[in-house]
Structures are given as C-alpha cells and as structure tokens.
Amino acid sequence: MNADARTRPLSAEVWQRPFVRAHHAWCEDFVLELRLRDVPGPVIGDRLGEVESHCTAAGETPEEAFGDPAAYAAGIAEESPTRPASGFRRITALSAAQVAALLVGTAAAGPWARGEDLAYNAVQAGLLGVFVLLLLALPRVLGPLVRRPWTVGLPFVVVVQLTGLGAALAGRLDLPAVVSLPAAPVAVGLFPVVLVLAWAVHRELVRGPGDDAVLSPLPPQPGTAPRGAGGRRWIAALTAAMLPAAYLVLAAFGWFTA
C-alpha cells in the first residue's frame, strides 16, 4: 500500500469513494487530525484505504473497528513520517501578514488626507503589536483551534477581535505619540505588499495538493470521475482578491471621512 501518489489516478481521490461518502464524518475527522500532525498525503491515503478494506471485509463501521478517529489518527501519526509545513499553514501565515499590512496601510489614509503623520500612542502601538502577533501565531495554534473550536477557537477569535478593536479605539486617547510615520508612503507602500501577498495566497490555493494529495491505494470505483479544477481556480481568485479590494475600500473611506 505504499505506491507513489503520482502513479495513482485522480479518480482514486478518497473523497470520491462511496465508502468515504458513507462514513464522511469519521473519515473527515481522521484525515483532518493526520493533516494537522503533518502526516504526508500518500500515507493518509494508505491508512484510509486500510480502514476501508477492513471495514468492507468485516462488515463493520469505522467507529466499531477503530474507535474515535482523532485518537486512532494520533497513534498513527506517532509512527508515520511528517512533511514540511502544509499549504493551509502557509496560507494562514500569508493571510495574517496581509491583514496586518491592511490595518496599518488603511489607517494611514485619514492622516494622509489631513496632511498629518500616522501616529500611534503607547497603548495603541502595544495593542496593535499584540494583534499582529496573534495573527502570526495562527499557523502554530491552528491545531488546537480546529480540534476545540468552542473552548479554544471561539475565545481566540474574541481576543483577536477585541485586541484589534482596542487598537483602533486607543487612537482616541489623549496620549503622546510614541511612533510617527509619514502617512502617504505608508498608505501607498503597503498596498503593493498586500497585492504581493495576495498573489502568493492565490498560488497556494491553485497549486492543489500535488504529490501530497490524499489518494486511495484501492482500485478506482465506477462513477468516481475526477473533479475539474475550474471551480477551484475561481474560488482561489476571489479569495485572493478580497483583501486588496478591502484595502481600497477602507482607504477610500478613511480618506473621504477624514
């Protein structure tokens, strides 16, 4: 079951197999846990193929045969090789950098219109720094966020939002500025940064899983033709364009309301 993923037909993608569709929740949790632990796609496909073969032969469900999918995946991950940082981790880091550039760049539009510098007081600069650090930490805390969305994910999102809101409102405090930057170069210069990061996100989204695809080692089954990539390209383009478009809208709003 260790055949190279490049030798397997696209129709062997696990999500198109009737068994996986019938036990989607279990298989999805199983694959997600292995992905979060950086287990290579071909290894995941092999293990999922073993689950399918066993359950088909024994007439059991995955829950009956292997128990909790996350616990079973954790045991497999301990004896499996790992791969470099996965695509969704890179996308998360790139998107976090985009948001940070967007916040600073669009905040400079108002001062630029008034002929002032972009200034941050100590509280505002501190909260903005914490906000950026929280965004950049997303790739590292992604596992706990996904595994425990209510106990970890929701509090994390609330803290991030409150920190960003606090950084915005702290600018109204009557405190001396500790950081002062020329507004026009910041507003103009950070927009190309957002564009470059958007291009990098787009490349990650359209690249697809490649040799790291989760493919089944089992023979393809009738009615499992490969899905086209056209939809993925459109979604990737729209996703990548969202933050640059938001940058222009927010900067224009800040300029005209200054």
mmCIF file of N, CA, C and O in Angstrom, residues 77-133:
data_model
loop_
_atom_site.group_PDB
_atom_site.id
_atom_site.type_symbol
_atom_site.label_atom_id
_atom_site.label_comp_id
_atom_site.label_asym_id
_atom_site.label_seq_id
_atom_site.Cartn_x
_atom_site.Cartn_y
_atom_site.Cartn_z
ATOM 1 N N ALA A 77 -0.006 8.804 13.671
ATOM 2 C CA ALA A 77 0.926 9.911 13.440
ATOM 3 C C ALA A 77 2.247 9.703 14.154
ATOM 4 O O ALA A 77 3.297 10.142 13.669
ATOM 5 N N GLU A 78 2.212 9.031 15.312
ATOM 6 C CA GLU A 78 3.444 8.820 16.071
ATOM 7 C C GLU A 78 4.432 7.925 15.340
ATOM 8 O O GLU A 78 5.643 8.031 15.550
ATOM 9 N N GLU A 79 3.935 7.046 14.466
ATOM 10 C CA GLU A 79 4.829 6.127 13.763
ATOM 11 C C GLU A 79 4.964 6.464 12.279
ATOM 12 O O GLU A 79 5.543 5.697 11.525
ATOM 13 N N SER A 80 4.442 7.603 11.873
ATOM 14 C CA SER A 80 4.488 7.995 10.467
ATOM 15 C C SER A 80 5.453 9.152 10.263
ATOM 16 O O SER A 80 5.660 9.966 11.171
ATOM 17 N N PRO A 81 6.037 9.264 9.077
ATOM 18 C CA PRO A 81 6.899 10.420 8.780
ATOM 19 C C PRO A 81 6.063 11.686 8.660
ATOM 20 O O PRO A 81 4.856 11.624 8.420
ATOM 21 N N THR A 82 6.689 12.821 8.858
ATOM 22 C CA THR A 82 5.992 14.097 8.706
ATOM 23 C C THR A 82 6.534 14.822 7.480
ATOM 24 O O THR A 82 7.585 14.489 6.970
ATOM 25 N N ARG A 83 5.776 15.814 7.028
ATOM 26 C CA ARG A 83 6.173 16.570 5.860
ATOM 27 C C ARG A 83 6.363 18.021 6.245
ATOM 28 O O ARG A 83 5.998 18.419 7.343
ATOM 29 N N PRO A 84 6.948 18.831 5.350
ATOM 30 C CA PRO A 84 7.092 20.258 5.652
ATOM 31 C C PRO A 84 5.738 20.913 5.872
ATOM 32 O O PRO A 84 4.690 20.322 5.621
ATOM 33 N N ALA A 85 5.782 22.155 6.328
ATOM 34 C CA ALA A 85 4.547 22.887 6.631
ATOM 35 C C ALA A 85 3.567 22.804 5.478
ATOM 36 O O ALA A 85 3.915 23.002 4.326
ATOM 37 N N SER A 86 2.341 22.480 5.792
ATOM 38 C CA SER A 86 1.343 22.253 4.773
ATOM 39 C C SER A 86 0.849 23.552 4.177
ATOM 40 O O SER A 86 1.080 24.642 4.692
ATOM 41 N N GLY A 87 0.128 23.422 3.046
ATOM 42 C CA GLY A 87 -0.333 24.587 2.326
ATOM 43 C C GLY A 87 -1.234 25.477 3.145
ATOM 44 O O GLY A 87 -1.113 26.704 3.098
ATOM 45 N N PHE A 88 -2.184 24.882 3.925
ATOM 46 C CA PHE A 88 -3.088 25.754 4.664
ATOM 47 C C PHE A 88 -2.367 26.507 5.762
ATOM 48 O O PHE A 88 -2.786 27.594 6.156
ATOM 49 N N ARG A 89 -1.250 25.989 6.255
ATOM 50 C CA ARG A 89 -0.470 26.740 7.233
ATOM 51 C C ARG A 89 0.218 27.930 6.572
ATOM 52 O O ARG A 89 0.281 29.026 7.138
ATOM 53 N N ARG A 90 0.747 27.711 5.368
ATOM 54 C CA ARG A 90 1.372 28.824 4.643
ATOM 55 C C ARG A 90 0.335 29.878 4.294
ATOM 56 O O ARG A 90 0.592 31.077 4.392
ATOM 57 N N ILE A 91 -0.854 29.441 3.868
ATOM 58 C CA ILE A 91 -1.914 30.383 3.531
ATOM 59 C C ILE A 91 -2.321 31.188 4.767
ATOM 60 O O ILE A 91 -2.555 32.403 4.682
ATOM 61 N N THR A 92 -2.399 30.537 5.917
ATOM 62 C CA THR A 92 -2.763 31.235 7.147
ATOM 63 C C THR A 92 -1.739 32.308 7.486
ATOM 64 O O THR A 92 -2.097 33.440 7.834
ATOM 65 N N ALA A 93 -0.444 31.971 7.374
ATOM 66 C CA ALA A 93 0.605 32.948 7.671
ATOM 67 C C ALA A 93 0.575 34.116 6.693
ATOM 68 O O ALA A 93 0.706 35.284 7.085
ATOM 69 N N LEU A 94 0.390 33.821 5.402
ATOM 70 C CA LEU A 94 0.330 34.881 4.391
ATOM 71 C C LEU A 94 -0.879 35.783 4.622
ATOM 72 O O LEU A 94 -0.776 37.015 4.508
ATOM 73 N N SER A 95 -2.013 35.192 4.948
ATOM 74 C CA SER A 95 -3.220 35.980 5.187
ATOM 75 C C SER A 95 -3.072 36.854 6.426
ATOM 76 O O SER A 95 -3.551 37.997 6.454
ATOM 77 N N ALA A 96 -2.424 36.332 7.455
ATOM 78 C CA ALA A 96 -2.205 37.126 8.665
ATOM 79 C C ALA A 96 -1.337 38.339 8.356
ATOM 80 O O ALA A 96 -1.610 39.447 8.830
ATOM 81 N N ALA A 97 -0.286 38.132 7.564
ATOM 82 C CA ALA A 97 0.565 39.261 7.170
ATOM 83 C C ALA A 97 -0.218 40.272 6.340
ATOM 84 O O ALA A 97 -0.031 41.490 6.467
ATOM 85 N N GLN A 98 -1.121 39.786 5.486
ATOM 86 C CA GLN A 98 -1.966 40.675 4.697
ATOM 87 C C GLN A 98 -2.835 41.554 5.582
ATOM 88 O O GLN A 98 -2.954 42.766 5.359
ATOM 89 N N VAL A 99 -3.483 40.940 6.563
ATOM 90 C CA VAL A 99 -4.375 41.692 7.449
ATOM 91 C C VAL A 99 -3.590 42.762 8.201
ATOM 92 O O VAL A 99 -4.049 43.904 8.353
ATOM 93 N N ALA A 100 -2.394 42.415 8.676
ATOM 94 C CA ALA A 100 -1.574 43.392 9.391
ATOM 95 C C ALA A 100 -1.224 44.574 8.491
ATOM 96 O O ALA A 100 -1.318 45.736 8.896
ATOM 97 N N ALA A 101 -0.816 44.294 7.244
ATOM 98 C CA ALA A 101 -0.496 45.367 6.301
ATOM 99 C C ALA A 101 -1.722 46.199 5.975
ATOM 100 O O ALA A 101 -1.649 47.428 5.846
ATOM 101 N N LEU A 102 -2.867 45.542 5.854
ATOM 102 C CA LEU A 102 -4.113 46.258 5.546
ATOM 103 C C LEU A 102 -4.479 47.220 6.680
ATOM 104 O O LEU A 102 -4.854 48.377 6.426
ATOM 105 N N LEU A 103 -4.376 46.773 7.917
ATOM 106 C CA LEU A 103 -4.761 47.619 9.046
ATOM 107 C C LEU A 103 -3.898 48.872 9.135
ATOM 108 O O LEU A 103 -4.410 49.979 9.325
ATOM 109 N N VAL A 104 -2.598 48.689 8.989
ATOM 110 C CA VAL A 104 -1.702 49.843 9.095
ATOM 111 C C VAL A 104 -1.853 50.754 7.881
ATOM 112 O O VAL A 104 -1.922 51.983 8.004
ATOM 113 N N GLY A 105 -1.915 50.145 6.693
ATOM 114 C CA GLY A 105 -1.993 50.954 5.480
ATOM 115 C C GLY A 105 -3.270 51.755 5.388
ATOM 116 O O GLY A 105 -3.240 52.946 5.043
ATOM 117 N N THR A 106 -4.409 51.141 5.691
ATOM 118 C CA THR A 106 -5.677 51.874 5.596
ATOM 119 C C THR A 106 -5.817 52.900 6.717
ATOM 120 O O THR A 106 -6.480 53.925 6.536
ATOM 121 N N ALA A 107 -5.192 52.634 7.868
ATOM 122 C CA ALA A 107 -5.225 53.620 8.954
ATOM 123 C C ALA A 107 -4.480 54.891 8.574
ATOM 124 O O ALA A 107 -4.736 55.962 9.146
ATOM 125 N N ALA A 108 -3.554 54.802 7.623
ATOM 126 C CA ALA A 108 -2.771 55.970 7.211
ATOM 127 C C ALA A 108 -3.516 56.864 6.232
ATOM 128 O O ALA A 108 -3.096 57.995 5.983
ATOM 129 N N ALA A 109 -4.629 56.373 5.660
ATOM 130 C CA ALA A 109 -5.335 57.151 4.646
ATOM 131 C C ALA A 109 -5.912 58.447 5.227
ATOM 132 O O ALA A 109 -5.825 59.513 4.605
ATOM 133 N N GLY A 110 -6.532 58.360 6.414
ATOM 134 C CA GLY A 110 -7.113 59.541 7.035
ATOM 135 C C GLY A 110 -6.087 60.611 7.344
ATOM 136 O O GLY A 110 -6.249 61.782 6.951
ATOM 137 N N PRO A 111 -5.004 60.267 8.072
ATOM 138 C CA PRO A 111 -3.962 61.264 8.315
ATOM 139 C C PRO A 111 -3.362 61.840 7.033
ATOM 140 O O PRO A 111 -3.027 63.030 6.978
ATOM 141 N N TRP A 112 -3.214 61.005 6.012
ATOM 142 C CA TRP A 112 -2.700 61.498 4.731
ATOM 143 C C TRP A 112 -3.627 62.580 4.164
ATOM 144 O O TRP A 112 -3.168 63.627 3.688
ATOM 145 N N ALA A 113 -4.933 62.347 4.218
ATOM 146 C CA ALA A 113 -5.885 63.338 3.699
ATOM 147 C C ALA A 113 -5.828 64.633 4.499
ATOM 148 O O ALA A 113 -6.053 65.729 3.946
ATOM 149 N N ARG A 114 -5.528 64.541 5.788
ATOM 150 C CA ARG A 114 -5.456 65.738 6.634
ATOM 151 C C ARG A 114 -4.087 66.389 6.615
ATOM 152 O O ARG A 114 -3.859 67.398 7.283
ATOM 153 N N GLY A 115 -3.156 65.780 5.911
ATOM 154 C CA GLY A 115 -1.808 66.322 5.860
ATOM 155 C C GLY A 115 -1.016 66.065 7.127
ATOM 156 O O GLY A 115 -0.092 66.824 7.464
ATOM 157 N N GLU A 116 -1.350 64.973 7.829
ATOM 158 C CA GLU A 116 -0.683 64.640 9.089
ATOM 159 C C GLU A 116 0.105 63.346 8.943
ATOM 160 O O GLU A 116 -0.025 62.624 7.946
ATOM 161 N N ASP A 117 0.913 63.054 9.962
ATOM 162 C CA ASP A 117 1.614 61.777 10.007
ATOM 163 C C ASP A 117 0.703 60.714 10.629
ATOM 164 O O ASP A 117 -0.245 61.034 11.351
ATOM 165 N N LEU A 118 1.019 59.464 10.343
ATOM 166 C CA LEU A 118 0.343 58.351 11.010
ATOM 167 C C LEU A 118 1.015 58.170 12.365
ATOM 168 O O LEU A 118 2.202 57.838 12.443
ATOM 169 N N ALA A 119 0.263 58.391 13.427
ATOM 170 C CA ALA A 119 0.840 58.367 14.775
ATOM 171 C C ALA A 119 0.140 57.314 15.633
ATOM 172 O O ALA A 119 -1.071 57.108 15.532
ATOM 173 N N TYR A 120 0.935 56.670 16.486
ATOM 174 C CA TYR A 120 0.416 55.687 17.429
ATOM 175 C C TYR A 120 0.888 56.056 18.829
ATOM 176 O O TYR A 120 2.090 56.315 19.039
ATOM 177 N N ASN A 121 -0.062 56.074 19.780
ATOM 178 C CA ASN A 121 0.353 56.246 21.173
ATOM 179 C C ASN A 121 0.794 54.900 21.733
ATOM 180 O O ASN A 121 0.696 53.865 21.050
ATOM 181 N N ALA A 122 1.234 54.889 22.979
ATOM 182 C CA ALA A 122 1.812 53.669 23.552
ATOM 183 C C ALA A 122 0.784 52.549 23.635
ATOM 184 O O ALA A 122 1.077 51.391 23.293
ATOM 185 N N VAL A 123 -0.440 52.881 24.073
ATOM 186 C CA VAL A 123 -1.475 51.852 24.193
ATOM 187 C C VAL A 123 -1.842 51.313 22.815
ATOM 188 O O VAL A 123 -1.958 50.093 22.615
ATOM 189 N N GLN A 124 -2.020 52.204 21.864
ATOM 190 C CA GLN A 124 -2.394 51.798 20.510
ATOM 191 C C GLN A 124 -1.307 50.944 19.877
ATOM 192 O O GLN A 124 -1.595 49.894 19.279
ATOM 193 N N ALA A 125 -0.057 51.364 20.017
ATOM 194 C CA ALA A 125 1.046 50.600 19.430
ATOM 195 C C ALA A 125 1.181 49.235 20.086
ATOM 196 O O ALA A 125 1.425 48.228 19.414
ATOM 197 N N GLY A 126 0.987 49.194 21.417
ATOM 198 C CA GLY A 126 1.085 47.911 22.110
ATOM 199 C C GLY A 126 -0.005 46.945 21.693
ATOM 200 O O GLY A 126 0.255 45.769 21.422
ATOM 201 N N LEU A 127 -1.249 47.440 21.610
ATOM 202 C CA LEU A 127 -2.359 46.577 21.204
ATOM 203 C C LEU A 127 -2.210 46.141 19.746
ATOM 204 O O LEU A 127 -2.529 44.991 19.407
ATOM 205 N N LEU A 128 -1.733 47.032 18.901
ATOM 206 C CA LEU A 128 -1.527 46.658 17.507
ATOM 207 C C LEU A 128 -0.445 45.584 17.395
ATOM 208 O O LEU A 128 -0.576 44.633 16.611
ATOM 209 N N GLY A 129 0.611 45.731 18.193
ATOM 210 C CA GLY A 129 1.657 44.716 18.195
ATOM 211 C C GLY A 129 1.146 43.359 18.648
ATOM 212 O O GLY A 129 1.460 42.326 18.055
ATOM 213 N N VAL A 130 0.316 43.361 19.704
ATOM 214 C CA VAL A 130 -0.273 42.105 20.180
ATOM 215 C C VAL A 130 -1.187 41.513 19.114
ATOM 216 O O VAL A 130 -1.190 40.298 18.879
ATOM 217 N N PHE A 131 -1.964 42.374 18.444
ATOM 218 C CA PHE A 131 -2.870 41.913 17.398
ATOM 219 C C PHE A 131 -2.093 41.231 16.275
ATOM 220 O O PHE A 131 -2.471 40.141 15.813
ATOM 221 N N VAL A 132 -1.000 41.845 15.836
ATOM 222 C CA VAL A 132 -0.192 41.260 14.762
ATOM 223 C C VAL A 132 0.419 39.934 15.213
ATOM 224 O O VAL A 132 0.457 38.958 14.460
ATOM 225 N N LEU A 133 0.905 39.885 16.449
ATOM 226 C CA LEU A 133 1.493 38.646 16.955
ATOM 227 C C LEU A 133 0.457 37.523 17.017
ATOM 228 O O LEU A 133 0.766 36.360 16.712
#
